[in-house]
CSV table of C-alpha atoms in Angstrom, one decimal:
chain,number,residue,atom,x,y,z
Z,1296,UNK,CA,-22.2,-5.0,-7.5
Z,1297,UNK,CA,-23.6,-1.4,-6.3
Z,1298,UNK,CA,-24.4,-3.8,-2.4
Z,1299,UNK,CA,-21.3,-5.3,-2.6
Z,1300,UNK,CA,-19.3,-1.4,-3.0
Z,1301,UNK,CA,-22.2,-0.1,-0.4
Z,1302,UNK,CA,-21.1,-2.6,1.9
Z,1303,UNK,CA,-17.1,-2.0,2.0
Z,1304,UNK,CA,-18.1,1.6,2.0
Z,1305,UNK,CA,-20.3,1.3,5.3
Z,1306,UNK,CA,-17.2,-1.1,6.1
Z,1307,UNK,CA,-14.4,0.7,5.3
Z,1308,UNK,CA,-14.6,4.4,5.0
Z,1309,UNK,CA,-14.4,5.7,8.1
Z,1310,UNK,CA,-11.0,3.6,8.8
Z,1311,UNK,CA,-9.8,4.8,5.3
Z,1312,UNK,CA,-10.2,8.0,6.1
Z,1313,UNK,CA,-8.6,7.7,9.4
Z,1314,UNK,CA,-5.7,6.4,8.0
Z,1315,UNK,CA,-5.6,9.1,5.1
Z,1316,UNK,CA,-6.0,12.2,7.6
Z,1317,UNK,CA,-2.5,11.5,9.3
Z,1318,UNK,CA,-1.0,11.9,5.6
Z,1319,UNK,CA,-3.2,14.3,3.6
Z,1320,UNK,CA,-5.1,16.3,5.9
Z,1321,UNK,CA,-8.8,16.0,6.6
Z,1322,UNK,CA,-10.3,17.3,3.3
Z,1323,UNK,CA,-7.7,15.8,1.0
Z,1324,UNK,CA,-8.2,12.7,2.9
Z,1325,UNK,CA,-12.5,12.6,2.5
Z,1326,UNK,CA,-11.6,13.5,-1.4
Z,1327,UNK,CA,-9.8,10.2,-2.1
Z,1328,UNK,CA,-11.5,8.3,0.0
Z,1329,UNK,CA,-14.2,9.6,-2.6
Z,1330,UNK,CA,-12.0,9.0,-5.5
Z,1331,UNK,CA,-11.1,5.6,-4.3
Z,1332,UNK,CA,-14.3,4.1,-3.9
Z,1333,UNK,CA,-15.0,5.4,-7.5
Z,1334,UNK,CA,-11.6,3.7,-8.8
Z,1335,UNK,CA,-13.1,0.8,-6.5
Z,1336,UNK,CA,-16.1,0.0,-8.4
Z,1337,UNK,CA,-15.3,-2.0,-11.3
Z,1338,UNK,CA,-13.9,-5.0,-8.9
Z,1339,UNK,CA,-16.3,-7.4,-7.9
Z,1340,UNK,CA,-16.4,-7.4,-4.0
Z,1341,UNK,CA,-16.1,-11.6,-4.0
Z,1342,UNK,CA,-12.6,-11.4,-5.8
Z,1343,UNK,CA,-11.5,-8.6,-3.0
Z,1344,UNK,CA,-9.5,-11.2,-0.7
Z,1345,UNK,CA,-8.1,-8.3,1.8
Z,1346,UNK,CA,-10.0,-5.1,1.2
Z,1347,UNK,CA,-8.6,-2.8,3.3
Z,1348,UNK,CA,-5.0,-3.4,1.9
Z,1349,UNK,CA,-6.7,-3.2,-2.0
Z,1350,UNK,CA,-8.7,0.0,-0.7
Z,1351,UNK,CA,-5.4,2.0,0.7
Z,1352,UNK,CA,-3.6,0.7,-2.1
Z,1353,UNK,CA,-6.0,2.6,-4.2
Z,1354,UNK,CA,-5.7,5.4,-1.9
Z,1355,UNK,CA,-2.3,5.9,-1.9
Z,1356,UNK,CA,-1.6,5.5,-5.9
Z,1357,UNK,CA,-4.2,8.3,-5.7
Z,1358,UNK,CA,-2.3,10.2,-3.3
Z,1359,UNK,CA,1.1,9.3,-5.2
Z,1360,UNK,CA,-0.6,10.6,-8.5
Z,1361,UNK,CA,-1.7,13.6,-7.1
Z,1362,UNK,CA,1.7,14.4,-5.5
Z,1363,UNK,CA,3.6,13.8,-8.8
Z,1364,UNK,CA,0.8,16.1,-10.7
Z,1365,UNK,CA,1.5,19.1,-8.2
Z,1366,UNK,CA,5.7,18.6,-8.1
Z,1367,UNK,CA,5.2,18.6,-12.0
Z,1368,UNK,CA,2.9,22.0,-12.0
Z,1369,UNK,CA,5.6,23.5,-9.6
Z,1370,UNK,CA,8.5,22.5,-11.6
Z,1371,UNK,CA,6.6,24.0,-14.5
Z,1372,UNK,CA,5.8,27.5,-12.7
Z,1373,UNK,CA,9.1,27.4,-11.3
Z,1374,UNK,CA,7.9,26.6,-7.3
Z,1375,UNK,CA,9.7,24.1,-5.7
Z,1376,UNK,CA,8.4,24.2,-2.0
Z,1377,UNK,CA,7.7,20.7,-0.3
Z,1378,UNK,CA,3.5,19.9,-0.2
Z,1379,UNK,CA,1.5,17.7,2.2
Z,1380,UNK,CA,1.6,14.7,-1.0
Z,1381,UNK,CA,5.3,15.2,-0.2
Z,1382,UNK,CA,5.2,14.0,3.1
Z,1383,UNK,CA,2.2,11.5,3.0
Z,1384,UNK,CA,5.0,9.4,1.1
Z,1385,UNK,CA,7.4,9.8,3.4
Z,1386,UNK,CA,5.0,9.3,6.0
Z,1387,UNK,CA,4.2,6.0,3.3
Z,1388,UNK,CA,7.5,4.8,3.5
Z,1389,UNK,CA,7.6,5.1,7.1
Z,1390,UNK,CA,4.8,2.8,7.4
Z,1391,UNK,CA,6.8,-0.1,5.0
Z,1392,UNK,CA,9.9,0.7,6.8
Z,1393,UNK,CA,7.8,-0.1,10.3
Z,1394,UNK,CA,6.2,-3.2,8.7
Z,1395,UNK,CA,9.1,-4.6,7.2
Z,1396,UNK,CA,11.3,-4.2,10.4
Z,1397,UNK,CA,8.5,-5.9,12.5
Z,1398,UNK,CA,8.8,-8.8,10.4
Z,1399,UNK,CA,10.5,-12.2,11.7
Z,1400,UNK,CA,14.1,-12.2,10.3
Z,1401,UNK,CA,13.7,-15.4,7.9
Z,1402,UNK,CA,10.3,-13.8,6.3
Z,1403,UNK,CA,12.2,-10.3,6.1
Z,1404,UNK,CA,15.3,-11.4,4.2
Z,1405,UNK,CA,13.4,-12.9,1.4
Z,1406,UNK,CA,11.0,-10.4,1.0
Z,1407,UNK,CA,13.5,-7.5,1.0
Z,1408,UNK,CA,16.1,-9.7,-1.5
Z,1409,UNK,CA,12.2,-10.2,-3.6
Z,1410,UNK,CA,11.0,-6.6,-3.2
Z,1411,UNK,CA,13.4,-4.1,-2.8
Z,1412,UNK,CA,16.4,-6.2,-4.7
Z,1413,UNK,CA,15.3,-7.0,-7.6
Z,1414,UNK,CA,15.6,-10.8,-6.8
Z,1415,UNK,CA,13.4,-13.7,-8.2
Z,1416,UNK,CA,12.2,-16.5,-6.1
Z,1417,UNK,CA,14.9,-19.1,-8.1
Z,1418,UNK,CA,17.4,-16.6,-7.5
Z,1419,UNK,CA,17.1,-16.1,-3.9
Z,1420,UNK,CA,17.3,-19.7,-3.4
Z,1421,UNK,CA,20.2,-20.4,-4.7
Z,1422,UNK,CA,21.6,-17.5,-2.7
Z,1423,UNK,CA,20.6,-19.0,0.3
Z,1424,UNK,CA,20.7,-22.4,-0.5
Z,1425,UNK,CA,16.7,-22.6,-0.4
Z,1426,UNK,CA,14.5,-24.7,-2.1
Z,1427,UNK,CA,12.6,-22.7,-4.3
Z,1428,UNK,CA,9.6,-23.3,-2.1
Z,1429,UNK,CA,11.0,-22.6,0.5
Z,1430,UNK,CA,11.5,-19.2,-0.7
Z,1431,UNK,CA,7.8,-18.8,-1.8
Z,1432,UNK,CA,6.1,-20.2,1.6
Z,1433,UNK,CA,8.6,-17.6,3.7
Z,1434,UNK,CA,7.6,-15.0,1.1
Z,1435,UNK,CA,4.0,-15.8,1.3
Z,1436,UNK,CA,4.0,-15.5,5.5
Z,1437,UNK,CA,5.9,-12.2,4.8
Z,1438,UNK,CA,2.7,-10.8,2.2
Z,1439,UNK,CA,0.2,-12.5,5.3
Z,1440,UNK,CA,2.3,-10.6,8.0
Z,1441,UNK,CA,1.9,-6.9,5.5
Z,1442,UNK,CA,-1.7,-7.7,5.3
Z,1443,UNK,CA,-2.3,-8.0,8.9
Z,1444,UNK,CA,-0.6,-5.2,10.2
Z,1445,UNK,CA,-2.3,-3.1,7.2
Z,1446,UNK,CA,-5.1,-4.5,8.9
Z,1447,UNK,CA,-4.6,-2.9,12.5
């Protein structure tokens, strides 16, 4: 296990880091990249199918958790001034919004009616008058088409 984490480290953490500076700032970013590997380490490399999508997923919920500790220590001392976790989830839901709009229309409908709607796979077909299938091979391109622009 230690080669297989060495190995998606050498891989991965100068891109992870990359990605995490435009969000966090450069010694936030180095810390979760830290913390991520560490959170990392209990998966077995083989069963990691895409990892630079499961390594800024990490990252992110890090970010995330870290943002939601700080707005809860403010709330508490009584400051309520916007931090750089603040805008690294705007700046994360810029990157879905970007993603999802570059999506081809039939993938984006079912994966917004799926993800953002609430919507099961048997109930978006029979909204659209889809096999259920159907629904779950457009859905899959749509996860293949996140994955690979995650991936640029």
């Amino acid at each position: 296990m230690a080669e297989g984490l060495n190995g998606l480290y050498r891989r991965y953490a100068g891109w992870l880091d990359g990605r995490l500076r435009a969000h966090v700032g450069a010694d936030q970013a180095a810390d979760v990249v830290q913390e991520t590997y560490l959170r990392a380490a209990p998966y077995p490399s083989g069963d990691i199918r895409h990892p630079k999508a499961f390594l800024l997923r990490i990252a992110l919920n890090l970010v995330r958790d870290e943002s939601r500790r700080l707005k809860r220590q403010r709330e508490s001392s009584g400051d309520f001034g916007q931090d750089q976790s603040e805008s690294a989830s705007q700046a994360e839901q810029l990157m879905l919004k970007q993603i999802v709009i570059s999506m081809p229309p039939l993938y984006r409908d079912i994966f917004v009616l799926s993800r953002f709607g609430g919507m099961t796979y048997p109930e978006i077909a029979a909204a659209r008058g889809l096999s259920v299938k159907t629904v779950e091979w457009r859905m899959s391109k749509a996860l293949e088409h996140c994955v690979a622009r995650l991936d640029d």
